[in-house]
C-alpha atoms as a printed R data frame, in Angstrom:
    type eleno elety resid chain resno       x       y       z
1   ATOM     1    CA   UNK     A     1 -14.760 -79.848   6.955
2   ATOM     2    CA   UNK     A     2 -15.082 -80.946  10.500
3   ATOM     3    CA   UNK     A     3 -15.409 -77.263  11.880
4   ATOM     4    CA   UNK     A     4 -18.468 -76.657   9.969
5   ATOM     5    CA   UNK     A     5 -22.410 -77.970  10.871
6   ATOM     6    CA   UNK     A     6 -24.407 -79.725   8.606
7   ATOM     7    CA   UNK     A     7 -26.109 -76.719   7.081
8   ATOM     8    CA   UNK     A     8 -22.838 -75.109   6.151
9   ATOM     9    CA   UNK     A     9 -21.630 -78.612   4.642
10  ATOM    10    CA   UNK     A    10 -24.335 -78.573   2.282
11  ATOM    11    CA   UNK     A    11 -23.626 -74.769   1.553
12  ATOM    12    CA   UNK     A    12 -19.873 -75.876   1.090
13  ATOM    13    CA   UNK     A    13 -20.877 -78.808  -1.648
14  ATOM    14    CA   UNK     A    14 -23.327 -76.361  -3.377
15  ATOM    15    CA   UNK     A    15 -20.547 -73.972  -3.784
16  ATOM    16    CA   UNK     A    16 -17.987 -76.879  -5.181
17  ATOM    17    CA   UNK     A    17 -20.737 -78.387  -7.354
18  ATOM    18    CA   UNK     A    18 -21.406 -74.740  -8.542
19  ATOM    19    CA   UNK     A    19 -17.635 -74.292  -9.583
20  ATOM    20    CA   UNK     A    20 -17.204 -77.853 -11.118
21  ATOM    21    CA   UNK     A    21 -20.247 -77.168 -13.467
22  ATOM    22    CA   UNK     A    22 -18.394 -74.429 -14.875
23  ATOM    23    CA   UNK     A    23 -20.261 -71.439 -13.741
24  ATOM    24    CA   UNK     A    24 -17.350 -69.666 -12.298
25  ATOM    25    CA   UNK     A    25 -17.641 -67.245 -15.277
26  ATOM    26    CA   UNK     A    26 -20.499 -65.716 -13.060
27  ATOM    27    CA   UNK     A    27 -19.558 -61.935 -12.214
28  ATOM    28    CA   UNK     A    28 -21.321 -62.491  -8.909
29  ATOM    29    CA   UNK     A    29 -19.826 -65.063  -6.579
30  ATOM    30    CA   UNK     A    30 -22.221 -67.310  -4.453
31  ATOM    31    CA   UNK     A    31 -24.099 -65.029  -1.603
32  ATOM    32    CA   UNK     A    32 -24.976 -66.137   1.638
33  ATOM    33    CA   UNK     A    33 -27.237 -64.794   4.205
34  ATOM    34    CA   UNK     A    34 -27.353 -65.353   8.004
35  ATOM    35    CA   UNK     A    35 -30.634 -66.088   9.724
36  ATOM    36    CA   UNK     A    36 -30.498 -66.724  13.381
37  ATOM    37    CA   UNK     A    37 -27.579 -68.312  13.332
38  ATOM    38    CA   UNK     A    38 -27.892 -70.625  10.130
39  ATOM    39    CA   UNK     A    39 -26.055 -69.774   6.787
40  ATOM    40    CA   UNK     A    40 -28.247 -69.841   3.371
41  ATOM    41    CA   UNK     A    41 -26.266 -69.936   0.362
42  ATOM    42    CA   UNK     A    42 -27.572 -68.818  -3.047
43  ATOM    43    CA   UNK     A    43 -25.545 -70.393  -5.676
44  ATOM    44    CA   UNK     A    44 -27.232 -70.583  -9.330
45  ATOM    45    CA   UNK     A    45 -27.859 -67.558 -10.967
46  ATOM    46    CA   UNK     A    46 -31.658 -68.062 -10.389
47  ATOM    47    CA   UNK     A    47 -31.424 -68.149  -6.737
48  ATOM    48    CA   UNK     A    48 -28.896 -65.062  -6.460
49  ATOM    49    CA   UNK     A    49 -31.363 -63.183  -8.846
50  ATOM    50    CA   UNK     A    50 -34.066 -64.363  -6.661
51  ATOM    51    CA   UNK     A    51 -32.466 -63.325  -3.368
52  ATOM    52    CA   UNK     A    52 -31.221 -60.083  -4.510
53  ATOM    53    CA   UNK     A    53 -34.688 -59.067  -5.686
54  ATOM    54    CA   UNK     A    54 -35.895 -59.761  -2.593
55  ATOM    55    CA   UNK     A    55 -33.270 -57.573  -0.891
56  ATOM    56    CA   UNK     A    56 -33.908 -54.461  -3.106
57  ATOM    57    CA   UNK     A    57 -37.462 -54.742  -2.711
58  ATOM    58    CA   UNK     A    58 -37.125 -54.771   1.217
59  ATOM    59    CA   UNK     A    59 -35.403 -51.422   0.922
60  ATOM    60    CA   UNK     A    60 -37.923 -49.882  -1.156
61  ATOM    61    CA   UNK     A    61 -40.544 -49.647   1.908
62  ATOM    62    CA   UNK     A    62 -41.601 -47.215   4.362
63  ATOM    63    CA   UNK     A    63 -43.770 -48.118   7.480
64  ATOM    64    CA   UNK     A    64 -46.192 -45.306   7.749
65  ATOM    65    CA   UNK     A    65 -48.318 -46.837  10.439
66  ATOM    66    CA   UNK     A    66 -49.311 -43.767  12.618
67  ATOM    67    CA   UNK     A    67 -47.782 -41.291  10.417
68  ATOM    68    CA   UNK     A    68 -49.800 -37.904  10.026
69  ATOM    69    CA   UNK     A    69 -49.286 -35.242   7.374
70  ATOM    70    CA   UNK     A    70 -48.331 -31.859   8.868
71  ATOM    71    CA   UNK     A    71 -50.130 -28.585   7.863
72  ATOM    72    CA   UNK     A    72 -48.002 -26.611   5.926
73  ATOM    73    CA   UNK     A    73 -48.593 -23.341   3.712
74  ATOM    74    CA   UNK     A    74 -48.853 -22.976   0.299
75  ATOM    75    CA   UNK     A    75 -45.836 -22.304  -1.468
76  ATOM    76    CA   UNK     A    76 -47.079 -20.624  -4.610
77  ATOM    77    CA   UNK     A    77 -50.338 -19.277  -5.732
78  ATOM    78    CA   UNK     A    78 -49.935 -20.408  -9.105
79  ATOM    79    CA   UNK     A    79 -51.149 -23.777 -10.022
80  ATOM    80    CA   UNK     A    80 -50.043 -26.200 -12.640
81  ATOM    81    CA   UNK     A    81 -53.350 -28.631 -13.168
82  ATOM    82    CA   UNK     A    82 -52.393 -30.274 -16.287
83  ATOM    83    CA   UNK     A    83 -50.072 -30.267 -19.422
84  ATOM    84    CA   UNK     A    84 -50.098 -31.452 -23.139
85  ATOM    85    CA   UNK     A    85 -47.201 -32.305 -25.406
86  ATOM    86    CA   UNK     A    86 -46.480 -31.760 -28.929
87  ATOM    87    CA   UNK     A    87 -45.283 -33.764 -32.059
88  ATOM    88    CA   UNK     A    88 -42.276 -31.346 -32.462
89  ATOM    89    CA   UNK     A    89 -41.547 -31.717 -28.600
90  ATOM    90    CA   UNK     A    90 -41.281 -35.596 -28.990
91  ATOM    91    CA   UNK     A    91 -39.309 -35.166 -32.410
92  ATOM    92    CA   UNK     A    92 -36.747 -32.729 -30.408
93  ATOM    93    CA   UNK     A    93 -36.397 -35.124 -27.551
94  ATOM    94    CA   UNK     A    94 -35.918 -38.245 -29.668
95  ATOM    95    CA   UNK     A    95 -32.982 -36.380 -31.627
96  ATOM    96    CA   UNK     A    96 -31.172 -35.974 -28.310
97  ATOM    97    CA   UNK     A    97 -31.284 -39.764 -27.483
98  ATOM    98    CA   UNK     A    98 -27.957 -41.734 -27.219
99  ATOM    99    CA   UNK     A    99 -28.530 -44.875 -29.164
100 ATOM   100    CA   UNK     A   100 -26.102 -46.871 -27.072
101 ATOM   101    CA   UNK     A   101 -28.002 -46.677 -23.848
102 ATOM   102    CA   UNK     A   102 -29.571 -50.027 -23.117
103 ATOM   103    CA   UNK     A   103 -33.382 -50.818 -23.825
104 ATOM   104    CA   UNK     A   104 -35.939 -51.928 -20.876
105 ATOM   105    CA   UNK     A   105 -38.807 -54.465 -20.256
106 ATOM   106    CA   UNK     A   106 -40.409 -53.609 -23.610
107 ATOM   107    CA   UNK     A   107 -37.279 -54.327 -25.731
108 ATOM   108    CA   UNK     A   108 -38.207 -50.635 -27.475
109 ATOM   109    CA   UNK     A   109 -34.501 -49.013 -27.806
110 ATOM   110    CA   UNK     A   110 -33.639 -45.394 -28.475
111 ATOM   111    CA   UNK     A   111 -32.075 -46.403 -32.029
112 ATOM   112    CA   UNK     A   112 -35.436 -47.601 -33.053
113 ATOM   113    CA   UNK     A   113 -37.239 -44.764 -31.931
114 ATOM   114    CA   UNK     A   114 -34.581 -42.456 -33.712
115 ATOM   115    CA   UNK     A   115 -35.012 -44.442 -36.810
116 ATOM   116    CA   UNK     A   116 -38.492 -44.286 -36.653
117 ATOM   117    CA   UNK     A   117 -39.033 -40.937 -35.505
118 ATOM   118    CA   UNK     A   118 -41.290 -39.411 -38.183
119 ATOM   119    CA   UNK     A   119 -43.622 -42.470 -38.120
120 ATOM   120    CA   UNK     A   120 -43.799 -42.804 -34.239
121 ATOM   121    CA   UNK     A   121 -44.027 -39.172 -33.250
122 ATOM   122    CA   UNK     A   122 -47.963 -38.717 -33.814
123 ATOM   123    CA   UNK     A   123 -49.082 -41.821 -32.209
124 ATOM   124    CA   UNK     A   124 -46.768 -41.477 -29.239
125 ATOM   125    CA   UNK     A   125 -47.879 -37.825 -28.926
126 ATOM   126    CA   UNK     A   126 -51.690 -38.969 -28.922
127 ATOM   127    CA   UNK     A   127 -50.643 -41.719 -26.581
128 ATOM   128    CA   UNK     A   128 -48.870 -39.456 -24.145
129 ATOM   129    CA   UNK     A   129 -51.910 -36.850 -23.987
130 ATOM   130    CA   UNK     A   130 -54.230 -39.220 -23.522
131 ATOM   131    CA   UNK     A   131 -52.480 -40.449 -20.585
132 ATOM   132    CA   UNK     A   132 -52.089 -37.115 -19.331
133 ATOM   133    CA   UNK     A   133 -55.785 -36.261 -19.545
134 ATOM   134    CA   UNK     A   134 -56.738 -39.496 -17.863
135 ATOM   135    CA   UNK     A   135 -54.163 -39.097 -14.974
136 ATOM   136    CA   UNK     A   136 -53.084 -42.639 -15.717
137 ATOM   137    CA   UNK     A   137 -49.467 -43.976 -16.432
138 ATOM   138    CA   UNK     A   138 -49.178 -47.127 -18.589
139 ATOM   139    CA   UNK     A   139 -48.241 -49.966 -16.376
140 ATOM   140    CA   UNK     A   140 -45.602 -51.786 -18.763
141 ATOM   141    CA   UNK     A   141 -43.805 -48.649 -18.307
142 ATOM   142    CA   UNK     A   142 -43.614 -49.259 -14.305
143 ATOM   143    CA   UNK     A   143 -41.410 -52.439 -14.725
144 ATOM   144    CA   UNK     A   144 -37.674 -52.421 -14.204
145 ATOM   145    CA   UNK     A   145 -35.124 -54.818 -15.256
146 ATOM   146    CA   UNK     A   146 -32.476 -54.593 -12.482
147 ATOM   147    CA   UNK     A   147 -28.818 -55.230 -12.646
148 ATOM   148    CA   UNK     A   148 -27.122 -55.761  -9.450
149 ATOM   149    CA   UNK     A   149 -24.008 -53.645  -9.153
150 ATOM   150    CA   UNK     A   150 -21.285 -54.264  -6.568
151 ATOM   151    CA   UNK     A   151 -20.215 -51.328  -4.305
152 ATOM   152    CA   UNK     A   152 -17.625 -52.424  -1.925
153 ATOM   153    CA   UNK     A   153 -16.764 -55.071   0.793
154 ATOM   154    CA   UNK     A   154 -17.728 -58.840   0.736
155 ATOM   155    CA   UNK     A   155 -18.845 -60.173  -2.582
156 ATOM   156    CA   UNK     A   156 -20.902 -62.547  -0.701
157 ATOM   157    CA   UNK     A   157 -22.970 -60.082   1.208
158 ATOM   158    CA   UNK     A   158 -26.129 -59.072  -0.492
159 ATOM   159    CA   UNK     A   159 -26.167 -55.688   0.780
160 ATOM   160    CA   UNK     A   160 -22.918 -54.977  -0.792
161 ATOM   161    CA   UNK     A   161 -24.723 -54.492  -4.054
162 ATOM   162    CA   UNK     A   162 -26.724 -51.612  -5.597
163 ATOM   163    CA   UNK     A   163 -29.588 -52.025  -7.880
164 ATOM   164    CA   UNK     A   164 -29.270 -50.330 -11.683
165 ATOM   165    CA   UNK     A   165 -32.617 -50.095 -13.112
166 ATOM   166    CA   UNK     A   166 -33.367 -50.385 -16.713
167 ATOM   167    CA   UNK     A   167 -36.858 -48.727 -17.795
168 ATOM   168    CA   UNK     A   168 -39.135 -48.495 -20.865
169 ATOM   169    CA   UNK     A   169 -37.010 -46.040 -23.310
170 ATOM   170    CA   UNK     A   170 -40.620 -45.186 -24.283
171 ATOM   171    CA   UNK     A   171 -41.439 -44.233 -20.991
172 ATOM   172    CA   UNK     A   172 -38.498 -42.415 -20.236
173 ATOM   173    CA   UNK     A   173 -38.979 -40.324 -23.346
174 ATOM   174    CA   UNK     A   174 -42.451 -39.374 -21.877
175 ATOM   175    CA   UNK     A   175 -40.822 -38.563 -18.623
176 ATOM   176    CA   UNK     A   176 -38.553 -36.373 -20.005
177 ATOM   177    CA   UNK     A   177 -41.366 -34.055 -21.588
178 ATOM   178    CA   UNK     A   178 -43.144 -33.996 -18.345
179 ATOM   179    CA   UNK     A   179 -39.779 -33.183 -16.342
180 ATOM   180    CA   UNK     A   180 -39.601 -30.136 -18.825
181 ATOM   181    CA   UNK     A   181 -42.762 -28.452 -17.867
182 ATOM   182    CA   UNK     A   182 -42.500 -29.512 -14.212
183 ATOM   183    CA   UNK     A   183 -38.952 -28.108 -13.921
184 ATOM   184    CA   UNK     A   184 -40.055 -25.092 -15.776
185 ATOM   185    CA   UNK     A   185 -42.965 -24.490 -13.376
186 ATOM   186    CA   UNK     A   186 -40.742 -25.058 -10.253
187 ATOM   187    CA   UNK     A   187 -37.899 -22.551 -11.772
188 ATOM   188    CA   UNK     A   188 -40.057 -19.573 -12.615
189 ATOM   189    CA   UNK     A   189 -42.022 -19.747  -9.354
190 ATOM   190    CA   UNK     A   190 -38.457 -19.765  -7.442
191 ATOM   191    CA   UNK     A   191 -39.735 -23.326  -5.583
192 ATOM   192    CA   UNK     A   192 -36.329 -25.225  -5.756
193 ATOM   193    CA   UNK     A   193 -34.040 -24.303  -2.980
194 ATOM   194    CA   UNK     A   194 -31.430 -22.089  -4.310
195 ATOM   195    CA   UNK     A   195 -28.659 -23.582  -2.671
196 ATOM   196    CA   UNK     A   196 -29.704 -27.369  -4.183
197 ATOM   197    CA   UNK     A   197 -27.094 -28.454  -6.921
198 ATOM   198    CA   UNK     A   198 -27.975 -32.005  -7.186
199 ATOM   199    CA   UNK     A   199 -29.401 -33.069 -10.605
200 ATOM   200    CA   UNK     A   200 -30.266 -29.488 -12.088
201 ATOM   201    CA   UNK     A   201 -28.881 -27.832 -15.011
202 ATOM   202    CA   UNK     A   202 -25.621 -25.766 -14.435
203 ATOM   203    CA   UNK     A   203 -24.835 -26.923 -11.198
204 ATOM   204    CA   UNK     A   204 -22.441 -29.441  -9.669
205 ATOM   205    CA   UNK     A   205 -20.069 -30.612  -7.076
206 ATOM   206    CA   UNK     A   206 -17.323 -28.525  -8.079
207 ATOM   207    CA   UNK     A   207 -19.894 -25.525  -7.677
208 ATOM   208    CA   UNK     A   208 -20.381 -26.175  -4.217
209 ATOM   209    CA   UNK     A   209 -16.769 -26.852  -3.531
210 ATOM   210    CA   UNK     A   210 -16.105 -23.425  -4.733
211 ATOM   211    CA   UNK     A   211 -18.720 -21.903  -2.817
212 ATOM   212    CA   UNK     A   212 -17.919 -23.693   0.396
213 ATOM   213    CA   UNK     A   213 -13.883 -22.666  -0.050
214 ATOM   214    CA   UNK     A   214 -14.852 -19.277  -0.729
215 ATOM   215    CA   UNK     A   215 -16.846 -19.037   2.832
216 ATOM   216    CA   UNK     A   216 -14.029 -20.609   4.588
217 ATOM   217    CA   UNK     A   217 -11.250 -18.220   3.352
218 ATOM   218    CA   UNK     A   218 -13.848 -15.359   4.367
219 ATOM   219    CA   UNK     A   219 -13.960 -16.864   7.885
220 ATOM   220    CA   UNK     A   220 -10.064 -16.957   8.101
221 ATOM   221    CA   UNK     A   221  -9.954 -13.226   6.823
222 ATOM   222    CA   UNK     A   222 -12.339 -12.131   9.754
223 ATOM   223    CA   UNK     A   223 -10.672 -14.660  12.233
224 ATOM   224    CA   UNK     A   224 -13.683 -16.132  12.909
225 ATOM   225    CA   UNK     A   225 -14.368 -20.001  13.786
226 ATOM   226    CA   UNK     A   226 -16.418 -22.146  11.503
227 ATOM   227    CA   UNK     A   227 -18.406 -25.437  11.525
228 ATOM   228    CA   UNK     A   228 -19.445 -27.846   8.686
229 ATOM   229    CA   UNK     A   229 -21.716 -30.987   9.588
230 ATOM   230    CA   UNK     A   230 -22.311 -33.079   6.659
231 ATOM   231    CA   UNK     A   231 -25.231 -35.415   6.776
232 ATOM   232    CA   UNK     A   232 -26.559 -38.068   4.351
233 ATOM   233    CA   UNK     A   233 -30.007 -39.596   4.211
234 ATOM   234    CA   UNK     A   234 -29.999 -43.560   4.299
235 ATOM   235    CA   UNK     A   235 -31.462 -45.088   1.125
236 ATOM   236    CA   UNK     A   236 -32.643 -41.837   0.353
237 ATOM   237    CA   UNK     A   237 -34.495 -42.477  -3.246
238 ATOM   238    CA   UNK     A   238 -35.469 -45.851  -2.278
239 ATOM   239    CA   UNK     A   239 -37.550 -44.571   0.957
240 ATOM   240    CA   UNK     A   240 -39.664 -41.590  -0.144
241 ATOM   241    CA   UNK     A   241 -43.054 -41.760   1.382
242 ATOM   242    CA   UNK     A   242 -45.573 -41.541  -1.540
243 ATOM   243    CA   UNK     A   243 -48.272 -39.902   0.542
244 ATOM   244    CA   UNK     A   244 -45.778 -37.230   1.884
245 ATOM   245    CA   UNK     A   245 -44.225 -36.387  -1.643
246 ATOM   246    CA   UNK     A   246 -47.808 -36.248  -3.046
247 ATOM   247    CA   UNK     A   247 -48.720 -33.773  -0.344
248 ATOM   248    CA   UNK     A   248 -45.819 -31.560  -0.769
249 ATOM   249    CA   UNK     A   249 -46.051 -31.279  -4.476
250 ATOM   250    CA   UNK     A   250 -49.633 -30.285  -4.351
251 ATOM   251    CA   UNK     A   251 -48.527 -27.616  -1.816
252 ATOM   252    CA   UNK     A   252 -46.225 -26.279  -4.520
253 ATOM   253    CA   UNK     A   253 -48.806 -25.726  -7.229
254 ATOM   254    CA   UNK     A   254 -49.272 -29.212  -8.849
255 ATOM   255    CA   UNK     A   255 -52.815 -30.340  -8.559
256 ATOM   256    CA   UNK     A   256 -55.889 -31.833 -10.964
257 ATOM   257    CA   UNK     A   257 -55.202 -34.473 -13.581
258 ATOM   258    CA   UNK     A   258 -51.246 -34.063 -13.375
259 ATOM   259    CA   UNK     A   259 -51.006 -34.868  -9.484
260 ATOM   260    CA   UNK     A   260 -53.321 -37.878 -10.380
261 ATOM   261    CA   UNK     A   261 -50.776 -38.562 -13.136
262 ATOM   262    CA   UNK     A   262 -47.843 -38.195 -10.872
263 ATOM   263    CA   UNK     A   263 -49.884 -40.238  -8.092
264 ATOM   264    CA   UNK     A   264 -50.313 -43.227 -10.985
265 ATOM   265    CA   UNK     A   265 -46.916 -42.901 -11.815
266 ATOM   266    CA   UNK     A   266 -45.576 -43.709  -8.487
267 ATOM   267    CA   UNK     A   267 -47.961 -46.560  -7.674
268 ATOM   268    CA   UNK     A   268 -47.937 -50.303  -8.538
269 ATOM   269    CA   UNK     A   269 -44.463 -50.351  -9.813
270 ATOM   270    CA   UNK     A   270 -42.205 -53.334  -9.892
271 ATOM   271    CA   UNK     A   271 -39.090 -54.893 -10.795
272 ATOM   272    CA   UNK     A   272 -37.134 -58.045 -11.397
273 ATOM   273    CA   UNK     A   273 -33.292 -58.807 -11.092
274 ATOM   274    CA   UNK     A   274 -31.653 -59.993 -14.807
275 ATOM   275    CA   UNK     A   275 -28.534 -61.905 -13.913
276 ATOM   276    CA   UNK     A   276 -26.854 -63.707 -16.921
277 ATOM   277    CA   UNK     A   277 -30.353 -64.229 -19.038
278 ATOM   278    CA   UNK     A   278 -31.967 -65.582 -15.332
279 ATOM   279    CA   UNK     A   279 -35.094 -63.588 -14.258
280 ATOM   280    CA   UNK     A   280 -36.380 -63.379 -11.053
281 ATOM   281    CA   UNK     A   281 -40.072 -63.037 -10.244
282 ATOM   282    CA   UNK     A   282 -41.634 -59.490 -10.421
283 ATOM   283    CA   UNK     A   283 -42.346 -57.932  -7.016
284 ATOM   284    CA   UNK     A   284 -44.106 -54.788  -6.242
285 ATOM   285    CA   UNK     A   285 -42.069 -51.448  -5.044
286 ATOM   286    CA   UNK     A   286 -44.048 -49.510  -2.397
287 ATOM   287    CA   UNK     A   287 -42.336 -46.500  -1.608
288 ATOM   288    CA   UNK     A   288 -39.314 -44.774  -3.299
289 ATOM   289    CA   UNK     A   289 -38.897 -42.714  -6.513
290 ATOM   290    CA   UNK     A   290 -38.171 -45.015  -9.644
291 ATOM   291    CA   UNK     A   291 -34.326 -45.717  -9.960
292 ATOM   292    CA   UNK     A   292 -32.802 -45.092 -13.779
293 ATOM   293    CA   UNK     A   293 -35.871 -42.798 -14.231
294 ATOM   294    CA   UNK     A   294 -35.959 -39.034 -15.506
295 ATOM   295    CA   UNK     A   295 -38.482 -37.532 -13.306
296 ATOM   296    CA   UNK     A   296 -37.572 -39.457 -10.152
297 ATOM   297    CA   UNK     A   297 -34.667 -36.973  -9.146
298 ATOM   298    CA   UNK     A   298 -36.950 -34.006  -9.838
299 ATOM   299    CA   UNK     A   299 -39.423 -35.387  -7.640
300 ATOM   300    CA   UNK     A   300 -36.855 -36.404  -4.665
301 ATOM   301    CA   UNK     A   301 -35.710 -32.926  -4.696
302 ATOM   302    CA   UNK     A   302 -39.018 -31.510  -4.167
303 ATOM   303    CA   UNK     A   303 -39.256 -33.947  -1.211
304 ATOM   304    CA   UNK     A   304 -36.471 -32.689   0.707
305 ATOM   305    CA   UNK     A   305 -36.794 -29.186  -0.690
306 ATOM   306    CA   UNK     A   306 -38.142 -27.940   2.895
307 ATOM   307    CA   UNK     A   307 -35.474 -29.471   4.799
308 ATOM   308    CA   UNK     A   308 -34.091 -25.905   4.992
309 ATOM   309    CA   UNK     A   309 -37.165 -24.583   6.572
310 ATOM   310    CA   UNK     A   310 -36.245 -23.003  10.194
311 ATOM   311    CA   UNK     A   311 -32.688 -23.691   9.906
312 ATOM   312    CA   UNK     A   312 -30.162 -20.983  10.905
313 ATOM   313    CA   UNK     A   313 -27.004 -21.990   9.319
314 ATOM   314    CA   UNK     A   314 -25.891 -21.393   5.991
315 ATOM   315    CA   UNK     A   315 -27.037 -24.913   4.452
316 ATOM   316    CA   UNK     A   316 -26.088 -26.465   1.053
317 ATOM   317    CA   UNK     A   317 -27.918 -29.573  -0.645
318 ATOM   318    CA   UNK     A   318 -26.746 -32.045  -3.289
319 ATOM   319    CA   UNK     A   319 -29.658 -34.522  -3.638
320 ATOM   320    CA   UNK     A   320 -29.479 -36.353  -0.512
321 ATOM   321    CA   UNK     A   321 -26.582 -34.525   0.763
322 ATOM   322    CA   UNK     A   322 -26.737 -31.813   3.325
323 ATOM   323    CA   UNK     A   323 -24.247 -29.528   4.553
324 ATOM   324    CA   UNK     A   324 -24.582 -26.848   7.335
325 ATOM   325    CA   UNK     A   325 -22.331 -24.174   7.787
326 ATOM   326    CA   UNK     A   326 -22.242 -21.474  10.463
327 ATOM   327    CA   UNK     A   327 -19.266 -19.085  11.101
328 ATOM   328    CA   UNK     A   328 -18.970 -16.673  14.625
329 ATOM   329    CA   UNK     A   329 -16.114 -15.257  16.783
330 ATOM   330    CA   UNK     A   330 -17.412 -17.577  19.863
331 ATOM   331    CA   UNK     A   331 -17.487 -21.192  19.677
332 ATOM   332    CA   UNK     A   332 -20.703 -21.082  21.854
333 ATOM   333    CA   UNK     A   333 -22.305 -19.535  19.507
334 ATOM   334    CA   UNK     A   334 -21.685 -22.092  16.708
335 ATOM   335    CA   UNK     A   335 -22.266 -24.842  19.226
336 ATOM   336    CA   UNK     A   336 -25.919 -23.656  19.954
337 ATOM   337    CA   UNK     A   337 -26.738 -22.588  16.132
338 ATOM   338    CA   UNK     A   338 -25.623 -25.988  14.957
339 ATOM   339    CA   UNK     A   339 -27.167 -28.086  17.763
340 ATOM   340    CA   UNK     A   340 -30.355 -26.121  16.997
341 ATOM   341    CA   UNK     A   341 -30.210 -26.985  13.241
342 ATOM   342    CA   UNK     A   342 -29.886 -30.508  13.852
343 ATOM   343    CA   UNK     A   343 -32.649 -31.008  16.296
344 ATOM   344    CA   UNK     A   344 -34.935 -29.227  13.789
345 ATOM   345    CA   UNK     A   345 -33.637 -31.366  11.133
346 ATOM   346    CA   UNK     A   346 -34.212 -34.388  13.410
347 ATOM   347    CA   UNK     A   347 -37.771 -33.469  13.978
348 ATOM   348    CA   UNK     A   348 -37.907 -32.730   9.900
349 ATOM   349    CA   UNK     A   349 -36.841 -36.523   9.390
350 ATOM   350    CA   UNK     A   350 -39.369 -38.099  12.204
351 ATOM   351    CA   UNK     A   351 -42.307 -35.888  10.593
352 ATOM   352    CA   UNK     A   352 -41.251 -37.159   6.894
353 ATOM   353    CA   UNK     A   353 -40.066 -40.726   7.624
354 ATOM   354    CA   UNK     A   354 -36.697 -40.156   6.602
355 ATOM   355    CA   UNK     A   355 -33.415 -41.754   8.497
356 ATOM   356    CA   UNK     A   356 -30.357 -40.202   8.423
357 ATOM   357    CA   UNK     A   357 -27.107 -42.381   8.362
358 ATOM   358    CA   UNK     A   358 -25.063 -41.531  11.252
359 ATOM   359    CA   UNK     A   359 -21.734 -43.668   9.946
360 ATOM   360    CA   UNK     A   360 -21.604 -40.984   7.547
361 ATOM   361    CA   UNK     A   361 -21.961 -38.008   9.339
362 ATOM   362    CA   UNK     A   362 -18.890 -35.933   9.478
363 ATOM   363    CA   UNK     A   363 -17.990 -32.508  11.342
364 ATOM   364    CA   UNK     A   364 -15.436 -30.196  10.380
365 ATOM   365    CA   UNK     A   365 -14.001 -27.198  12.710
366 ATOM   366    CA   UNK     A   366 -11.958 -24.716  11.485
367 ATOM   367    CA   UNK     A   367  -9.790 -22.589  13.699
368 ATOM   368    CA   UNK     A   368  -7.895 -19.061  12.362
369 ATOM   369    CA   UNK     A   369  -4.132 -19.311  13.328
370 ATOM   370    CA   UNK     A   370  -4.233 -17.066  15.801
371 ATOM   371    CA   UNK     A   371  -6.850 -19.029  17.747
């Protein structure tokens, strides 16, 4: 104890008191943060919930001071200004819901929706269509209950936890209906990058691995050199610039009341961490696509969809992971192409307020046996 300063001594005795009181069954041990050389300890479930929520909210922020939107061309002449849903669509989606999924802030579960489908389909249809016609998404469905999930490393470090968000089941039902119309529109107009495999039907990591393996084998057969660069976006879903996303959607044919609805859907969202029946205060999220949502992944794909523009190498995307691939008979040719593409991606990231994680960037170089 003599090696601890007074601040750490207080924290030590708080932890001792915590375990003596029988709270050792908690799944999250005491958390600690260091500010200017001073340790602050978060011992009770309430303290941990507040600290975790503060951290998660701090991640979902984008500094767009001085940022300007570039001029980009329209990707399609077709427009999707509004949409409507039918009672039959609602019944069809409800029939597919998994009753074992947890409910969100409003406590309405999938099981409740399935057991009352004949009664709730019509009022939900009226509610959903009015929401779409007015371009407003209900505020209560923007609230997320967050469960912290440990990733790896030191369990006392708040940065080693990721948020798992539970949203309203009714809101997610609504999102599924909108997702179907948006996805079909993007698909019919060839707006999604053809080598994007994340969150899309009939695509998977296996599909990408087989395709990459095929290209590498071709390179060996042709006695060429090849290089792959794997890039990862830092906190990709949490730091989507809303203004940039909405601008890109407008260039991809989403306009009118539907664009207003998506604007409302993204804005003024809030979350709280729930830990062993303890709840943190609600805090507003100002950036990113909603974690745990149905629409969020599709909106994210449209945000990164143009990362491949002006690239010379063969590019594969899987959500926030990008891989560049190029083969040639000359190492110098590969070096020139890959460096060109990395410079293009760097400029794209700067324009759209995206940051890549250098610690997760990997380079692989393949040589034929005769090299």
